[in-house]
Coordinates of C-alpha atoms in Angstrom, one line a residue:
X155 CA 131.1 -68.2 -17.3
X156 CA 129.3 -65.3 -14.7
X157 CA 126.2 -66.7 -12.4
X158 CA 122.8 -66.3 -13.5
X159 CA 123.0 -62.9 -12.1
X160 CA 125.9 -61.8 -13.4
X161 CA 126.3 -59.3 -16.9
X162 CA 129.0 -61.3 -19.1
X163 CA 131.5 -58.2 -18.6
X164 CA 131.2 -57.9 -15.5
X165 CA 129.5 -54.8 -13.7
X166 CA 128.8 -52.1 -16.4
X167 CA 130.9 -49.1 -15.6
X168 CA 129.8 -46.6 -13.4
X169 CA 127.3 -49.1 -12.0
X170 CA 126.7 -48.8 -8.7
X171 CA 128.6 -51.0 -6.3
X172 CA 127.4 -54.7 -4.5
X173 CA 126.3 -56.1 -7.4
X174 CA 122.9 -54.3 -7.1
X175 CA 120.9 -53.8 -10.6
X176 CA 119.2 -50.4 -11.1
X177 CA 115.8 -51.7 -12.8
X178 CA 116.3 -54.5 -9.8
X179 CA 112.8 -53.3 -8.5
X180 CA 111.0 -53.7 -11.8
X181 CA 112.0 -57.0 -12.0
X182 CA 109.3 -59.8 -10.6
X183 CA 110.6 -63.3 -9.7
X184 CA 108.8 -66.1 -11.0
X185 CA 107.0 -66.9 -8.2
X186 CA 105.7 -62.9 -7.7
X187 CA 104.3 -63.6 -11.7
X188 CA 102.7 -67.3 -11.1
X189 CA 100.9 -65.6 -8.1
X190 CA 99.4 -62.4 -10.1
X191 CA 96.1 -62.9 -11.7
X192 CA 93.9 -60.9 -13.8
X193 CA 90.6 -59.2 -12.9
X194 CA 88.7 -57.3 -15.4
X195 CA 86.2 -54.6 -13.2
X196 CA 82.8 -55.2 -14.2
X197 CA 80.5 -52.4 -16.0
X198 CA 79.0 -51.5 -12.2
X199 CA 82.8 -51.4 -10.6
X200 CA 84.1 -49.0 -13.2
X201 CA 80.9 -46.4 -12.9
X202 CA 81.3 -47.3 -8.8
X203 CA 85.1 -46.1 -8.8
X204 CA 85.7 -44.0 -11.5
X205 CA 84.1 -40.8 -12.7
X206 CA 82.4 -40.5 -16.3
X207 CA 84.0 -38.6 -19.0
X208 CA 80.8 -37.3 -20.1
X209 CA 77.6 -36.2 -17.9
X210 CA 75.0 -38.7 -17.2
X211 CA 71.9 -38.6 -18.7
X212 CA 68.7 -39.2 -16.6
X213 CA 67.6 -43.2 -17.0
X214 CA 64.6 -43.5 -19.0
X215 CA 61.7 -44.4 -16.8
X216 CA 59.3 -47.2 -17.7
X217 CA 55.6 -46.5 -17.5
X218 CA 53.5 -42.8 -17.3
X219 CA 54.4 -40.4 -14.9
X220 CA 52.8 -39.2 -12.6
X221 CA 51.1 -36.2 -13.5
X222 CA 50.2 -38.0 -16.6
X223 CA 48.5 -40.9 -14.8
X224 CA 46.7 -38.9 -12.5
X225 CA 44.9 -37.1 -16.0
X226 CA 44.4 -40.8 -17.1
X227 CA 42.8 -41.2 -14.0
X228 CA 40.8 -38.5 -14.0
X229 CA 39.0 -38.8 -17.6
X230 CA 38.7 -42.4 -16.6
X231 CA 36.2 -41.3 -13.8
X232 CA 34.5 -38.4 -15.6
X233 CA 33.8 -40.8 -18.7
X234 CA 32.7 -43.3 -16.2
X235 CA 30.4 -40.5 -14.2
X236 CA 28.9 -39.7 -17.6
X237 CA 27.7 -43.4 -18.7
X238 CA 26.9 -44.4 -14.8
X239 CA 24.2 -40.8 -14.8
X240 CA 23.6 -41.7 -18.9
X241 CA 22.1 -45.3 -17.2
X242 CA 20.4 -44.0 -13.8
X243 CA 19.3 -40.6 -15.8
X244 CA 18.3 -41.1 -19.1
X245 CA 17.3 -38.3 -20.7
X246 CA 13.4 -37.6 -21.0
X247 CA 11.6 -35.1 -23.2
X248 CA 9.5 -32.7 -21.1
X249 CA 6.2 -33.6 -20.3
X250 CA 4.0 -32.3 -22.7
X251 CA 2.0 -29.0 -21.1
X252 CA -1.6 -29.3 -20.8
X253 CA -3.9 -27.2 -23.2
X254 CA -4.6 -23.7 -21.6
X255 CA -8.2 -23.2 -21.3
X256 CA -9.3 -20.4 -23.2
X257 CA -10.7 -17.1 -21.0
X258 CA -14.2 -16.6 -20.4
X259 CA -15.8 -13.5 -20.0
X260 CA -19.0 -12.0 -18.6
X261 CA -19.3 -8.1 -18.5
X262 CA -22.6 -6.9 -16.8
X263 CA -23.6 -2.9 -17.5
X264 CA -25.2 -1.3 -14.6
X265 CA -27.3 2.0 -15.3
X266 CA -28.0 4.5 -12.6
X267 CA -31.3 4.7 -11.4
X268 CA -31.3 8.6 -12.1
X269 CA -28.7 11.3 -13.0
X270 CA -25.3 10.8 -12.1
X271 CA -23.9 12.3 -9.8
X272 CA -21.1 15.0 -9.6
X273 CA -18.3 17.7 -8.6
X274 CA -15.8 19.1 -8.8
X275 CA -14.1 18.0 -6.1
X276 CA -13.3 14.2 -6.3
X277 CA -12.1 14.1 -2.6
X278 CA -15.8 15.2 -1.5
X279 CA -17.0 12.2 -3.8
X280 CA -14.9 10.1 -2.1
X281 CA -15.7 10.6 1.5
X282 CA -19.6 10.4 0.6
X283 CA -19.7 6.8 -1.2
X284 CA -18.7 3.4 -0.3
X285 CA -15.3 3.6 -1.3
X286 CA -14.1 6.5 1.2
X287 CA -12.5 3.4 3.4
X288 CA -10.9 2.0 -0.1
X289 CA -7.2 2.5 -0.2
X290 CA -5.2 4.1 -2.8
X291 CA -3.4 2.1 -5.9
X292 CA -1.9 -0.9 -5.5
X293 CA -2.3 -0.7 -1.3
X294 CA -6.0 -2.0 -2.4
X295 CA -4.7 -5.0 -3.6
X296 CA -2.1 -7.0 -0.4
X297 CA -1.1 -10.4 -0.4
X298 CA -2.5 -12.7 1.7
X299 CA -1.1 -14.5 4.7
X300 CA 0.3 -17.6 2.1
X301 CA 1.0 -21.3 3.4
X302 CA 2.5 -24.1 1.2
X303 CA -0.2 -26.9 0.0
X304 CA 0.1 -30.3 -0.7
X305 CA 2.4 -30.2 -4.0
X306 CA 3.5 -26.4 -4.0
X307 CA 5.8 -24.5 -1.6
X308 CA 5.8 -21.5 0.1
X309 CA 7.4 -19.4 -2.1
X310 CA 5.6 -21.1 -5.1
X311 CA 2.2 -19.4 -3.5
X312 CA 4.1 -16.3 -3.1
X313 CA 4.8 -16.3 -6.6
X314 CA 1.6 -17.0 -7.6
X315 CA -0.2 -14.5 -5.6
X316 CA 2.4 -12.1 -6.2
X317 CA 2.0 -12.4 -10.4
X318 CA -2.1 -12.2 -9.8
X319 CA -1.6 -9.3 -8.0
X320 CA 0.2 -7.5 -10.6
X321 CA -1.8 -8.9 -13.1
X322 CA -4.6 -6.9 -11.3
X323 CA -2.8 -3.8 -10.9
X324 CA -1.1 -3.4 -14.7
X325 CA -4.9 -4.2 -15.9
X326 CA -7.5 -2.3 -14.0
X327 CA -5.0 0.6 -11.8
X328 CA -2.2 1.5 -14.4
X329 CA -3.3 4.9 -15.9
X330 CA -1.7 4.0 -19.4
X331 CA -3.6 1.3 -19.4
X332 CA -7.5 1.9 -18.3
X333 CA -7.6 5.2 -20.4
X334 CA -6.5 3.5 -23.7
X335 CA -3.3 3.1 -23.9
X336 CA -1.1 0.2 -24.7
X337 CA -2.4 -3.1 -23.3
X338 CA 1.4 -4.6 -23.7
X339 CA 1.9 -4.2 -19.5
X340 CA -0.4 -6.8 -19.5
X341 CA 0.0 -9.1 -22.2
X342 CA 3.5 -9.8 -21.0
X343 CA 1.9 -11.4 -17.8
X344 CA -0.3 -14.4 -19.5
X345 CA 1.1 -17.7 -20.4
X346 CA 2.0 -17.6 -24.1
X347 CA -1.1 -20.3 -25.3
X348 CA -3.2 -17.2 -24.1
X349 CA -1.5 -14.5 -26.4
X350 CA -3.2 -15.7 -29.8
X351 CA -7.1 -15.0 -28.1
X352 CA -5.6 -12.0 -26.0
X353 CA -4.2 -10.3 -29.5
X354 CA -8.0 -11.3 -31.4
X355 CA -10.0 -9.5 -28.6
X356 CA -7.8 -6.4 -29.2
X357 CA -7.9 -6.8 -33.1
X358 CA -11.3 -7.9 -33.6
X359 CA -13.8 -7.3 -30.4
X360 CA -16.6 -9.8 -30.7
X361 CA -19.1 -10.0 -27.3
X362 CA -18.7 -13.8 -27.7
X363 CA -17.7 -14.3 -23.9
X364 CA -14.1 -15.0 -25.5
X365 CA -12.8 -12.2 -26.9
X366 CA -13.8 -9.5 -25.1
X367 CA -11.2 -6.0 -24.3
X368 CA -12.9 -5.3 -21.0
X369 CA -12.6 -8.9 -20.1
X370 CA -9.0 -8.4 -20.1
X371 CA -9.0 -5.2 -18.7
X372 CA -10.2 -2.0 -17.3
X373 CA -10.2 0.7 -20.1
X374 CA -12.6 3.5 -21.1
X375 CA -13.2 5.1 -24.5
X376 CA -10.5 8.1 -24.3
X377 CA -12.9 9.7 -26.3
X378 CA -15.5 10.2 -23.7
X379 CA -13.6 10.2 -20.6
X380 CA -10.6 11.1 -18.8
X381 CA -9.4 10.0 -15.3
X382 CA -9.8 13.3 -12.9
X383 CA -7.9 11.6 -10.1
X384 CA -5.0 9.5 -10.8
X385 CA -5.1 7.3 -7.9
X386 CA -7.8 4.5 -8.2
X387 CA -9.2 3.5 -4.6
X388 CA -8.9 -0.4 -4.5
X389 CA -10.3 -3.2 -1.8
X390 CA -11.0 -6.6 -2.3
X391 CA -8.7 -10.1 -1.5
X392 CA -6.6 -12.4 -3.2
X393 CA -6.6 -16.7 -2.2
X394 CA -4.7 -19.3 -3.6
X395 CA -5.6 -22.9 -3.5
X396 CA -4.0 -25.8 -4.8
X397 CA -6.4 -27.5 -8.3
X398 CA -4.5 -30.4 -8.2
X399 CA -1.2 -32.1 -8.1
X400 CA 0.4 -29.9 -11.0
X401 CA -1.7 -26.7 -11.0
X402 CA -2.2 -23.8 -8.4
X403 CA -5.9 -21.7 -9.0
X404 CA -5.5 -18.1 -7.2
X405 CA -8.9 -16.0 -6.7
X406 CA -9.5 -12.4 -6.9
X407 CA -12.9 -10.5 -5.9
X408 CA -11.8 -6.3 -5.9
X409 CA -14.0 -3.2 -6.1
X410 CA -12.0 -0.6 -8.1
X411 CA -13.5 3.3 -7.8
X412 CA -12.6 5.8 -10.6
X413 CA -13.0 9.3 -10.3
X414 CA -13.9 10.4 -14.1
X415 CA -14.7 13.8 -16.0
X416 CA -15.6 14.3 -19.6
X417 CA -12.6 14.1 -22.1
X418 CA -10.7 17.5 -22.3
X419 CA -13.3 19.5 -20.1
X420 CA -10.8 20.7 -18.2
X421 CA -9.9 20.2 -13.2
X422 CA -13.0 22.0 -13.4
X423 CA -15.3 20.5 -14.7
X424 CA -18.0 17.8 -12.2
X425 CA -16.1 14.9 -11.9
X426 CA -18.3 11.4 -11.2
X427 CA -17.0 8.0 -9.9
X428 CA -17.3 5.0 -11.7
X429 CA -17.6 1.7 -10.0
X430 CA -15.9 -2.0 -11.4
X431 CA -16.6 -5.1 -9.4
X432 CA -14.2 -7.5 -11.0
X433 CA -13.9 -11.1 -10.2
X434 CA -10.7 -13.0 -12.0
X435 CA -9.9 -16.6 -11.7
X436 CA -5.9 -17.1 -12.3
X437 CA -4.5 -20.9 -13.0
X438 CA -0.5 -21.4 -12.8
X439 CA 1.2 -24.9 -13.6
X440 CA 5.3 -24.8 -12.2
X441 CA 6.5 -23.1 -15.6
X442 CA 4.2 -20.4 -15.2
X443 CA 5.2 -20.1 -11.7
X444 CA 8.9 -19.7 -12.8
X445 CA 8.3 -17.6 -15.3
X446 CA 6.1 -14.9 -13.8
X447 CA 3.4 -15.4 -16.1
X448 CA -0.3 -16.7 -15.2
X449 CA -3.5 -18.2 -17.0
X450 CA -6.7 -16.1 -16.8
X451 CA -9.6 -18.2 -16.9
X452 CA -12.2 -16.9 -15.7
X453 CA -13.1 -12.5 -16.0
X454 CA -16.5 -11.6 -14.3
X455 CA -17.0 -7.9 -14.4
X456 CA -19.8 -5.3 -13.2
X457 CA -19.4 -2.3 -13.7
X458 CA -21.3 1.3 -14.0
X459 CA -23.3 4.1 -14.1
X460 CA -23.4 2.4 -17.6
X461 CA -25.8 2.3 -20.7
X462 CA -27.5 -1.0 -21.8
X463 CA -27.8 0.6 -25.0
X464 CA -23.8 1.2 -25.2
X465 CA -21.4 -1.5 -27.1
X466 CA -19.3 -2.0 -23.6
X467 CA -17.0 -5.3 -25.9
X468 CA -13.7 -2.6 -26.7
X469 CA -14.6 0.1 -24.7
X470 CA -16.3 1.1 -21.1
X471 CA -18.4 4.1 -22.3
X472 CA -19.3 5.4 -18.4
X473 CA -22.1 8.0 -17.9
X474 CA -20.8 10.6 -16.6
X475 CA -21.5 13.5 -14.1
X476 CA -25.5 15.4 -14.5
X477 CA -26.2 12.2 -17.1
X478 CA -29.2 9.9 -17.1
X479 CA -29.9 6.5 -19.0
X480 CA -33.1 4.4 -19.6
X481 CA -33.4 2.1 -16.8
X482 CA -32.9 -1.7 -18.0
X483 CA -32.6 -5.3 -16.3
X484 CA -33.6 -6.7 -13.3
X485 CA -33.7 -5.2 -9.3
X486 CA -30.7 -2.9 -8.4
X487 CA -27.3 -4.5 -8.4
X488 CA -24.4 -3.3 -6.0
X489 CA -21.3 -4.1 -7.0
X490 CA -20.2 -3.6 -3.4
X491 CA -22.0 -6.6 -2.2
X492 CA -20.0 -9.6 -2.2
X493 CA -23.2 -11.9 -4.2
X494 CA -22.2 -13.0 -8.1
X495 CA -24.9 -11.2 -10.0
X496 CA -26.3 -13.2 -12.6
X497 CA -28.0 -10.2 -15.3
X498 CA -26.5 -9.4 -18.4
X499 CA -27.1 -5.5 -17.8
X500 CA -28.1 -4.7 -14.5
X501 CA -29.5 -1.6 -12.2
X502 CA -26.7 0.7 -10.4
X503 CA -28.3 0.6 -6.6
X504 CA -28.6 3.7 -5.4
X505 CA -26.4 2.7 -2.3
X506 CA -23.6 2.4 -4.9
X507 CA -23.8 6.0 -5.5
X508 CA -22.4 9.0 -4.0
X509 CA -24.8 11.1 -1.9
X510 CA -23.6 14.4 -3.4

C-alpha cells in the first residue's frame, strides 16, 4: 500500500513531476486549522471598513433645534414680560375729569356822550384815537415770555397760551366771524363739556350771564353794520399761571378797534370805530392741553358807542358814524383804562373817542 501522501495509482498522468499536488496550496495541515479562529466584525467594524450599499440617512436628533428653541425661548420671555408689567402695571381707568365750570358773562354797553364820530377815511380815524399805536390782526395779540411752573412744562405753557391766543383771534379778529358768520372757528376750540351751553347761547340767547353770543364772541348785527377796514387794530397781554396741581388758568385783558360803516352804504360812506375791551379767563387741565382745546370761564366785555336801550345778548348793534343815543349809567367809562368797570351800561368817555 502507497504512503499517506501517495494516490493508490500512482501519480495521475500528466501530473507534474516530484510528487508535488496541484491543489497542494489549498490544502491546510492540521495544525494551520486548530490555529484559525473565527471573528465575526461587529456592527461598528463593518460601517468602519466597508462602504454602505445604500446612502446614509441623517441620524435623528433628540430634543428641539435650535432655531426652534430659541422661538420657545422667546415667547417664554414675552409671556413672562406681559404678567411681570400685568403685576407692576395694572391697568387703571382714567381718572374721572373734573366738571367744567360753566362760562360767565358780563357785557357792559357804553353810549357816547354825543354824536359819533366819522369819515371816510378810516386811516385818519386811526391816527387821531387811542388805538393809532395798536397793531394790526393777530400782531395785537404775542405770546408772552412763558416759564414752566410747578406741575406744567414749558411747552405745556406754550400750548396753553398759544390755544388762548387763537381762541382770541378766531372770536373777536376773524372777519367771518365778528360780522355774523359761522361761529364753528371757535366752537372747535372749547373743551367738549362747554359745547352743550356754547350751542344754547347761539340757539336760544338769554341775558342770563350764561348764555350770552357776545360772551363768546365779537359779532355785530350784519344787518346794521359792515366792517370798513378789514384789519382789526389789537393790544393787550396774555399770562398764564399755574391753579393748581392739575389745572393751568391763562389771562387775557385786549382792546380790539373796529373801523365800521353802515351795512351796504357803500367805501364811501363815514366810517366810525368801535371800541371792545374784553377780558377772558381760560382754564386747561393736561387733556385740554393735548388736545388744543381750552375752558372759557370767565368773559368780561365793554364795549361801544352803544345804546342802553339796544338788546346787545345775540347781536352788538354799534352806533354808528353822525349818530347820538340817550346818555345812561354812571361817570364815563374808558375801555382803554386798565380798571374792571363794574356798570351794567356805562358812558363812552370822550377820551375813547376819535377827535375827528
Amino acid at each position: 500500500m502507497g504512503g499517506p501522501g501517495d494516490t493508490p495509482e500512482g501519480t495521475p498522468e500528466g501530473a507534474p513531476g516530484g510528487g508535488e499536488d496541484e491543489y497542494r496550496s489549498v490544502v491546510f495541515d492540521e495544525s494551520f486549522v486548530r490555529a484559525a479562529r473565527l471573528q465575526e466584525l461587529s456592527a461598528q467594524e463593518r460601517i468602519g471598513d466597508h462602504a454602505p450599499a445604500v446612502r446614509r440617512r441623517p441620524p435623528l436628533r433628540r430634543g428641539l433645534s435650535r432655531q426652534a428653541l430659541v422661538l420657545v425661548l422667546l415667547i417664554a420671555l414675552a409671556f413672562g414680560t406681559a404678567i411681570y408689567m400685568g403685576v407692576r402695571h395694572p391697568y387703571q381707568a382714567p381718572a374721572a375729569k373734573d366738571a367744567v365750570e360753566p362760562l360767565r358773562t358780563t357785557v357792559i354797553p357804553l353810549v357816547p356822550p354825543g354824536k359819533v364820530p366819522g369819515t371816510a377815511d378810516t386811516a385818519s380815524l386811526y391816527d387821531h384815537s387811542p388805538a393809532a399805536q395798536f397793531k394790526k390782526g393777530a400782531e395785537g395779540v404775542p405770546l408772552p415770555a412763558s416759564r414752566r411752573t410747578a406741575h406744567f412744562s414749558d411747552s405745556q405753557v406754550v400750548a396753553a397760551l398759544t390755544t388762548a391766543k387763537d381762541y382770541i383771534v378766531r372770536s373777536a379778529i376773524d372777519p367771518d366771524v365778528i360780522t355774523g358768520g359761522g361761529v364753528r372757528p371757535v366752537r372747535v376750540l372749547l373743551d367738549p363739556d362747554q359745547l352743550d351751553q356754547f350751542d344754547q347761547s347761539f340757539a336760544r340767547p338769554t341775558p342770563d350771564g350764561r348764555h350770552a353770543p357776545t360772551g363768546w364772541l365779537v359779532r355785530f348785527d350784519p344787518g346794521r353794520a359792515e366792517l370798513a377796514d378789514r384789519e382789526v387794530r389789537v393790544q393787550g397781554t396774555l399770562q398764564a399761571a399755574e391753579a393748581d396741581p392739575s389745572t393751568l388758568e391763562v389771562t387775557a385783558d385786549h382792546t380790539f378797534v373796529y373801523a365800521l360803516r353802515p351795512a351796504g352804504a357803500g367805501d364811501e360812506a363815514e366810517a366810525s370805530l368801535f371800541t371792545v375791551r374784553r377780558e377772558l379767563h381760560f382754564r386747561f387741565d393736561r387733556d385740554d392741553l393735548r388736545l388744543h382745546q381750552a375752558q372759557l370761564v370767565v368773559s368780561y366785555v365793554q364795549a361801544g358807542p352803544l345804546s342802553c336801550a339796544e338788546d346787545s345778548t345775540n347781536h352788538l348793534r354799534p352806533l354808528l358814524a353822525g349818530q347820538t343815543a340817550k346818555e345812561g349809567g354812571p361817570a364815563g367809562t374808558d375801555p382803554y383804562a386798565t380798571g374792571s368797570a363794574t356798570a351794567l351800561c356805562g358812558s363812552l368817555a370822550t377820551s375813547a373817542m376819535p377827535r375827528v
